[in-house]
């Protein structure tokens, strides 16, 4: 893939700072070179603080797609992003590039007879994943349904009242991490793919914002950043993963990652941990002793729109 496909957004400082085009960036580099390595960069590159920052941004701009990087390049990439966050926003972050673990394939099951619609999962997901507060982006949508319905499109995804409500039940919908994912096939830049542990991820720096994946997903699993995501500084989750909750930029796609920054450290996803009713079951499908395997073996499970052949790794069940 030629690096020329990459978006100007890569060079764009967040929070309304002046946009830097590829042209002005290269011009700034020439000025820096002329000024020598000691001085601050001035002129057409006002938001580049110094030559180190400019060099880091240069390397960042021309990096490979994450899928094609060697382990050394991945390590250098996250180190560079950590350094840039410190230089640009004086923010100390921990960024992981933890790889999928051997013999792990993640799966999720949602107990529709237990969920009471409290939305603790939604809130936990927003906090954990640094979701844009301005647009009120959510990865999870909870639908309030009438008895007998099993299709969330016929439910109410915008209820605002006390829960639970008699004779209603609740169904959570998020990215299902499909094994045969139409979103992946639709992406023209290979910016989205399925990892060996089953997590469907996005390299935000390779997304060109065409939104083909969003259109291809039959489950409303993807979210597009129409603006630069805004998270109050004191609420930013600083424990991040390159493919997960690191700060996104305007014009790129994002989605549930099964909380890759948590699950590859052996923790539950934030939604499953936050659920007060135990409706959310997450685990390793390859482990015969896992709770998810117990659910699949012993409960009546179903998958949404199974007839599409997308093979979601997300099931619904009842007690
Ligand atoms: S639910 Fe949608 S976004 Fe998630 S993997 Fe499936 S097709 Fe892709
Ligand atoms: S697994 Fe993580 S990212 Fe996905 S819906 Fe749950 S909290 Fe959000």
Tab-separated table of C-alpha atoms and ligand atoms in Angstrom:
chain	number	residue	atom	x	y	z
A	1	UNK	CA	0.000	0.000	0.000
A	2	UNK	CA	1.389	3.338	-1.003
A	3	UNK	CA	1.633	5.739	1.923
A	4	UNK	CA	0.125	8.494	-0.202
A	5	UNK	CA	-3.349	7.131	0.628
A	6	UNK	CA	-3.060	8.312	4.185
A	7	UNK	CA	-5.279	11.112	5.274
A	8	UNK	CA	-4.430	14.673	6.143
A	9	UNK	CA	-6.087	13.828	9.473
A	10	UNK	CA	-2.883	12.057	10.464
A	11	UNK	CA	-1.166	15.387	10.508
A	12	UNK	CA	-3.982	17.247	12.095
A	13	UNK	CA	-3.523	18.324	15.685
A	14	UNK	CA	-6.600	17.686	17.772
A	15	UNK	CA	-8.743	20.169	19.685
A	16	UNK	CA	-9.064	22.788	17.020
A	17	UNK	CA	-5.403	23.579	16.466
A	18	UNK	CA	-4.460	24.762	13.034
A	19	UNK	CA	-4.484	21.995	10.414
A	20	UNK	CA	-1.081	21.091	9.016
A	21	UNK	CA	-1.081	19.889	5.458
A	22	UNK	CA	1.454	17.466	4.091
A	23	UNK	CA	2.857	20.386	2.087
A	24	UNK	CA	3.309	22.705	5.109
A	25	UNK	CA	4.664	19.812	7.151
A	26	UNK	CA	7.406	19.136	4.606
A	27	UNK	CA	8.051	22.868	4.350
A	28	UNK	CA	8.422	22.969	8.143
A	29	UNK	CA	10.924	20.148	7.978
A	30	UNK	CA	13.075	22.098	5.517
A	31	UNK	CA	13.013	25.117	7.798
A	32	UNK	CA	13.996	22.931	10.738
A	33	UNK	CA	16.852	21.425	8.807
A	34	UNK	CA	18.049	24.899	7.864
A	35	UNK	CA	17.782	26.072	11.462
A	36	UNK	CA	19.879	23.180	12.725
A	37	UNK	CA	18.913	20.714	15.387
A	38	UNK	CA	19.023	23.002	18.400
A	39	UNK	CA	16.397	25.652	17.767
A	40	UNK	CA	12.630	25.718	17.912
A	41	UNK	CA	10.837	25.425	14.632
A	42	UNK	CA	9.193	28.607	13.491
A	43	UNK	CA	7.448	29.823	10.347
A	44	UNK	CA	4.929	27.650	8.506
A	45	UNK	CA	4.892	24.934	11.160
A	46	UNK	CA	3.628	26.778	14.228
A	47	UNK	CA	2.127	23.828	16.137
A	48	UNK	CA	5.188	21.614	15.834
A	49	UNK	CA	6.912	22.366	19.105
A	50	UNK	CA	10.439	21.284	18.304
A	51	UNK	CA	12.465	19.141	16.025
A	52	UNK	CA	11.954	15.999	18.096
A	53	UNK	CA	8.201	16.340	17.870
A	54	UNK	CA	8.417	17.018	14.174
A	55	UNK	CA	10.620	13.995	13.616
A	56	UNK	CA	8.202	11.799	15.542
A	57	UNK	CA	5.277	13.077	13.511
A	58	UNK	CA	7.203	12.423	10.339
A	59	UNK	CA	7.832	8.806	11.311
A	60	UNK	CA	4.243	8.485	12.429
A	61	UNK	CA	2.972	9.768	9.114
A	62	UNK	CA	4.935	7.272	7.067
A	63	UNK	CA	4.477	4.211	9.220
A	64	UNK	CA	3.048	0.961	7.845
A	65	UNK	CA	-0.337	-0.564	8.372
A	66	UNK	CA	-0.165	-2.175	11.830
A	67	UNK	CA	-0.875	-5.624	10.371
A	68	UNK	CA	2.291	-5.428	8.305
A	69	UNK	CA	4.606	-4.131	11.023
A	70	UNK	CA	7.304	-6.240	12.622
A	71	UNK	CA	7.201	-6.520	16.407
A	72	UNK	CA	10.028	-3.975	16.570
A	73	UNK	CA	8.062	-1.536	14.430
A	74	UNK	CA	4.992	-2.015	16.618
A	75	UNK	CA	7.032	-1.325	19.728
A	76	UNK	CA	8.519	1.783	18.152
A	77	UNK	CA	5.074	2.949	17.076
A	78	UNK	CA	3.505	2.774	20.512
A	79	UNK	CA	6.596	4.355	22.081
A	80	UNK	CA	6.327	7.203	19.595
A	81	UNK	CA	2.629	7.749	20.364
A	82	UNK	CA	3.314	7.753	24.098
A	83	UNK	CA	6.054	10.328	23.593
A	84	UNK	CA	3.877	12.487	21.345
A	85	UNK	CA	1.035	12.480	23.901
A	86	UNK	CA	3.485	13.707	26.493
A	87	UNK	CA	4.953	16.393	24.257
A	88	UNK	CA	1.681	17.616	22.824
A	89	UNK	CA	-0.696	17.412	25.787
A	90	UNK	CA	1.637	16.694	28.722
A	91	UNK	CA	-0.373	13.488	29.073
A	92	UNK	CA	1.159	10.336	30.533
A	93	UNK	CA	-0.348	7.327	28.828
A	94	UNK	CA	0.446	3.638	28.861
A	95	UNK	CA	-0.042	2.149	25.438
A	96	UNK	CA	0.044	-1.575	24.858
A	97	UNK	CA	0.417	-3.502	21.656
A	98	UNK	CA	-0.310	-6.819	23.373
A	99	UNK	CA	-0.757	-9.536	20.771
A	100	UNK	CA	-3.492	-12.196	20.723
A	101	UNK	CA	-2.794	-15.031	23.122
A	102	UNK	CA	-2.299	-18.612	21.968
A	103	UNK	CA	-5.376	-20.844	21.961
A	104	UNK	CA	-7.780	-18.008	22.635
A	105	UNK	CA	-10.888	-17.206	20.620
A	106	UNK	CA	-13.187	-14.756	22.329
A	107	UNK	CA	-16.938	-15.093	22.478
A	108	UNK	CA	-19.744	-13.205	24.170
A	109	UNK	CA	-23.202	-14.198	25.345
A	110	UNK	CA	-26.023	-11.954	26.520
A	111	UNK	CA	-28.727	-13.180	28.852
A	112	UNK	CA	-31.950	-11.500	27.762
A	113	UNK	CA	-33.906	-12.914	30.684
A	114	UNK	CA	-31.645	-11.150	33.205
A	115	UNK	CA	-30.888	-7.724	31.740
A	116	UNK	CA	-33.006	-4.999	33.357
A	117	UNK	CA	-31.919	-2.169	31.063
A	118	UNK	CA	-29.884	-0.232	33.658
A	119	UNK	CA	-27.236	0.784	31.104
A	120	UNK	CA	-24.265	0.404	33.462
A	121	UNK	CA	-22.601	-1.439	30.575
A	122	UNK	CA	-23.073	1.528	28.262
A	123	UNK	CA	-21.576	3.946	30.767
A	124	UNK	CA	-18.624	1.665	31.547
A	125	UNK	CA	-17.903	1.227	27.852
A	126	UNK	CA	-17.952	4.981	27.229
A	127	UNK	CA	-15.514	5.592	30.103
A	128	UNK	CA	-13.223	2.679	29.326
A	129	UNK	CA	-12.945	3.358	25.635
A	130	UNK	CA	-12.581	7.150	25.619
A	131	UNK	CA	-15.724	7.580	23.545
A	132	UNK	CA	-16.639	11.039	22.296
A	133	UNK	CA	-18.741	12.811	24.896
A	134	UNK	CA	-19.831	15.585	22.562
A	135	UNK	CA	-21.659	13.318	20.114
A	136	UNK	CA	-22.610	10.918	22.944
A	137	UNK	CA	-21.101	8.028	21.003
A	138	UNK	CA	-21.916	4.559	22.360
A	139	UNK	CA	-20.670	1.217	21.158
A	140	UNK	CA	-23.540	-0.559	22.958
A	141	UNK	CA	-27.168	0.018	22.207
A	142	UNK	CA	-29.757	-1.409	24.560
A	143	UNK	CA	-33.172	-2.027	23.084
A	144	UNK	CA	-36.304	-2.225	25.160
A	145	UNK	CA	-38.514	-4.900	23.697
A	146	UNK	CA	-42.031	-6.203	24.070
A	147	UNK	CA	-42.477	-9.819	25.063
A	148	UNK	CA	-42.327	-12.073	22.091
A	149	UNK	CA	-40.064	-9.792	20.048
A	150	UNK	CA	-36.612	-11.054	19.221
A	151	UNK	CA	-35.543	-8.488	16.662
A	152	UNK	CA	-34.036	-5.298	18.139
A	153	UNK	CA	-35.116	-3.289	15.106
A	154	UNK	CA	-38.641	-3.552	16.472
A	155	UNK	CA	-37.519	-2.426	19.952
A	156	UNK	CA	-36.966	1.015	21.469
A	157	UNK	CA	-33.273	1.954	21.440
A	158	UNK	CA	-33.835	5.395	22.946
A	159	UNK	CA	-35.861	4.784	26.072
A	160	UNK	CA	-35.475	7.318	28.886
A	161	UNK	CA	-37.461	6.201	31.890
A	162	UNK	CA	-37.089	4.168	35.019
A	163	UNK	CA	-36.291	0.522	34.500
A	164	UNK	CA	-37.163	-2.261	34.610
A	165	UNK	CA	-40.618	-1.975	33.107
A	166	UNK	CA	-43.077	-4.813	33.598
A	167	UNK	CA	-43.574	-6.999	30.537
A	168	UNK	CA	-40.506	-5.558	28.772
A	169	UNK	CA	-37.118	-7.114	28.224
A	170	UNK	CA	-33.814	-5.716	27.069
A	171	UNK	CA	-31.391	-6.709	24.357
A	172	UNK	CA	-27.870	-5.314	24.032
A	173	UNK	CA	-26.412	-4.851	20.561
A	174	UNK	CA	-22.784	-4.048	19.741
A	175	UNK	CA	-20.198	-5.304	17.284
A	176	UNK	CA	-20.559	-9.075	17.127
A	177	UNK	CA	-16.986	-9.732	15.953
A	178	UNK	CA	-18.197	-11.794	13.034
A	179	UNK	CA	-15.982	-14.560	11.736
A	180	UNK	CA	-17.215	-13.847	8.239
A	181	UNK	CA	-17.419	-10.078	8.611
A	182	UNK	CA	-18.850	-8.062	5.719
A	183	UNK	CA	-17.277	-4.898	7.136
A	184	UNK	CA	-13.795	-6.311	6.581
A	185	UNK	CA	-14.512	-7.272	3.006
A	186	UNK	CA	-15.854	-3.790	2.299
A	187	UNK	CA	-12.758	-1.895	3.437
A	188	UNK	CA	-10.704	-0.665	0.457
A	189	UNK	CA	-7.543	0.059	2.483
A	190	UNK	CA	-7.441	-3.065	4.674
A	191	UNK	CA	-7.686	-0.804	7.695
A	192	UNK	CA	-9.905	-3.313	9.473
A	193	UNK	CA	-9.333	-7.005	10.039
A	194	UNK	CA	-9.981	-9.919	12.362
A	195	UNK	CA	-7.237	-10.859	14.782
A	196	UNK	CA	-6.439	-14.520	15.579
A	197	UNK	CA	-8.306	-14.196	18.906
A	198	UNK	CA	-11.423	-13.196	16.983
A	199	UNK	CA	-11.387	-9.470	17.760
A	200	UNK	CA	-12.273	-7.323	14.759
A	201	UNK	CA	-10.068	-4.239	14.945
A	202	UNK	CA	-9.392	-0.993	13.104
A	203	UNK	CA	-6.053	0.684	12.472
A	204	UNK	CA	-7.358	4.228	12.864
A	205	UNK	CA	-4.352	5.618	11.029
A	206	UNK	CA	-5.176	3.639	7.897
A	207	UNK	CA	-8.894	4.340	7.862
A	208	UNK	CA	-9.735	6.827	5.105
A	209	UNK	CA	-13.247	7.425	6.431
A	210	UNK	CA	-15.123	6.137	3.383
A	211	UNK	CA	-17.644	4.422	5.699
A	212	UNK	CA	-18.056	1.405	3.388
A	213	UNK	CA	-17.655	-0.836	6.446
A	214	UNK	CA	-20.417	0.995	8.273
A	215	UNK	CA	-22.754	0.448	5.356
A	216	UNK	CA	-21.763	-3.220	5.097
A	217	UNK	CA	-22.363	-4.110	8.755
A	218	UNK	CA	-25.843	-5.586	9.216
A	219	UNK	CA	-25.741	-5.000	12.994
A	220	UNK	CA	-24.979	-1.262	13.337
A	221	UNK	CA	-21.659	-2.210	14.907
A	222	UNK	CA	-19.558	0.706	13.683
A	223	UNK	CA	-19.319	4.351	14.703
A	224	UNK	CA	-17.905	7.181	12.634
A	225	UNK	CA	-16.180	10.217	14.080
A	226	UNK	CA	-17.679	13.202	12.314
A	227	UNK	CA	-15.658	15.466	14.575
A	228	UNK	CA	-12.580	15.127	16.741
A	229	UNK	CA	-13.679	13.049	19.740
A	230	UNK	CA	-13.831	15.044	22.961
A	231	UNK	CA	-13.111	13.542	26.368
A	232	UNK	CA	-12.482	15.718	29.447
A	233	UNK	CA	-8.799	15.483	30.310
A	234	UNK	CA	-9.494	14.119	33.799
A	235	UNK	CA	-11.726	11.372	32.366
A	236	UNK	CA	-9.296	10.043	29.770
A	237	UNK	CA	-8.480	6.390	30.315
A	238	UNK	CA	-4.721	6.380	30.065
A	239	UNK	CA	-4.405	2.605	29.859
A	240	UNK	CA	-4.692	2.168	26.140
A	241	UNK	CA	-4.083	-0.275	23.314
A	242	UNK	CA	-3.025	0.727	19.811
A	243	UNK	CA	-5.960	-1.206	18.324
A	244	UNK	CA	-8.364	-0.248	21.078
A	245	UNK	CA	-9.126	2.805	23.141
A	246	UNK	CA	-6.280	5.119	22.139
A	247	UNK	CA	-7.494	8.593	21.253
A	248	UNK	CA	-9.101	8.624	17.834
A	249	UNK	CA	-9.228	11.449	15.349
A	250	UNK	CA	-11.839	13.102	13.193
A	251	UNK	CA	-12.934	11.188	10.108
A	252	UNK	CA	-12.162	7.630	11.203
A	253	UNK	CA	-14.259	4.604	12.048
A	254	UNK	CA	-14.298	2.927	15.426
A	255	UNK	CA	-16.182	0.139	17.165
A	256	UNK	CA	-16.267	-2.257	20.093
A	257	UNK	CA	-12.978	-4.137	20.358
A	258	UNK	CA	-14.089	-6.513	23.127
A	259	UNK	CA	-11.999	-4.060	25.199
A	260	UNK	CA	-8.766	-5.373	23.700
A	261	UNK	CA	-6.759	-3.288	26.178
A	262	UNK	CA	-8.370	-5.250	29.011
A	263	UNK	CA	-9.094	-8.691	27.617
A	264	UNK	CA	-5.554	-9.315	26.378
A	265	UNK	CA	-4.482	-8.621	29.961
A	266	UNK	CA	-6.819	-11.351	31.192
A	267	UNK	CA	-9.579	-8.977	32.375
A	268	UNK	CA	-13.249	-8.942	31.464
A	269	UNK	CA	-14.534	-6.325	29.044
A	270	UNK	CA	-15.721	-3.214	30.884
A	271	UNK	CA	-19.374	-3.894	30.020
A	272	UNK	CA	-19.294	-7.431	31.392
A	273	UNK	CA	-17.546	-6.279	34.568
A	274	UNK	CA	-20.005	-3.411	35.113
A	275	UNK	CA	-23.219	-5.360	34.549
A	276	UNK	CA	-25.051	-5.591	37.922
A	277	UNK	CA	-27.292	-8.460	36.838
A	278	UNK	CA	-24.713	-10.861	35.429
A	279	UNK	CA	-26.326	-10.717	32.019
A	280	UNK	CA	-23.048	-10.524	30.155
A	281	UNK	CA	-20.819	-13.560	29.740
A	282	UNK	CA	-17.445	-13.290	28.057
A	283	UNK	CA	-14.698	-15.832	27.645
A	284	UNK	CA	-12.520	-18.139	25.619
A	285	UNK	CA	-14.486	-20.341	23.248
A	286	UNK	CA	-11.524	-22.719	23.024
A	287	UNK	CA	-11.547	-23.386	26.776
A	288	UNK	CA	-14.003	-26.225	27.511
A	289	UNK	CA	-14.241	-25.077	31.139
A	290	UNK	CA	-15.127	-21.474	30.378
A	291	UNK	CA	-18.488	-19.960	31.290
A	292	UNK	CA	-19.143	-19.070	27.673
A	293	UNK	CA	-18.755	-22.712	26.687
A	294	UNK	CA	-21.109	-23.682	29.504
A	295	UNK	CA	-23.718	-21.266	28.176
A	296	UNK	CA	-23.360	-22.504	24.607
A	297	UNK	CA	-23.656	-26.104	25.719
A	298	UNK	CA	-26.446	-25.809	28.269
A	299	UNK	CA	-28.658	-22.876	27.301
A	300	UNK	CA	-30.932	-22.217	24.401
A	301	UNK	CA	-28.883	-19.773	22.383
A	302	UNK	CA	-29.515	-17.860	19.192
A	303	UNK	CA	-27.688	-15.343	17.066
A	304	UNK	CA	-29.157	-12.297	15.410
A	305	UNK	CA	-29.620	-12.567	11.644
A	306	UNK	CA	-27.857	-15.911	11.593
A	307	UNK	CA	-29.167	-16.497	8.090
A	308	UNK	CA	-26.699	-13.905	6.758
A	309	UNK	CA	-23.816	-16.286	7.344
A	310	UNK	CA	-21.714	-13.692	9.164
A	311	UNK	CA	-20.966	-16.155	11.980
A	312	UNK	CA	-21.067	-13.665	14.882
A	313	UNK	CA	-19.153	-14.525	18.041
A	314	UNK	CA	-22.043	-13.117	20.059
A	315	UNK	CA	-25.015	-15.136	21.270
A	316	UNK	CA	-28.259	-14.405	23.092
A	317	UNK	CA	-29.729	-16.788	25.612
A	318	UNK	CA	-32.334	-17.176	28.340
A	319	UNK	CA	-32.171	-18.812	31.762
B	1	LIG	S1	-20.985	-6.775	13.800
B	1	LIG	FE1	-20.647	-5.440	12.023
B	1	LIG	S2	-18.794	-4.272	12.548
B	1	LIG	FE2	-18.827	-6.047	13.905
B	1	LIG	S3	-17.637	-7.628	12.805
B	1	LIG	FE3	-19.807	-7.960	12.272
B	1	LIG	S4	-20.067	-6.850	10.340
B	1	LIG	FE4	-18.172	-6.063	11.300
B	2	LIG	S1	-16.602	-5.275	25.120
B	2	LIG	FE1	-15.718	-3.282	25.726
B	2	LIG	S2	-15.812	-2.075	23.858
B	2	LIG	FE2	-17.212	-3.808	23.539
B	2	LIG	S3	-19.239	-3.054	24.207
B	2	LIG	FE3	-18.269	-4.037	25.973
B	2	LIG	S4	-17.260	-2.351	27.086
B	2	LIG	FE4	-17.691	-1.609	25.001
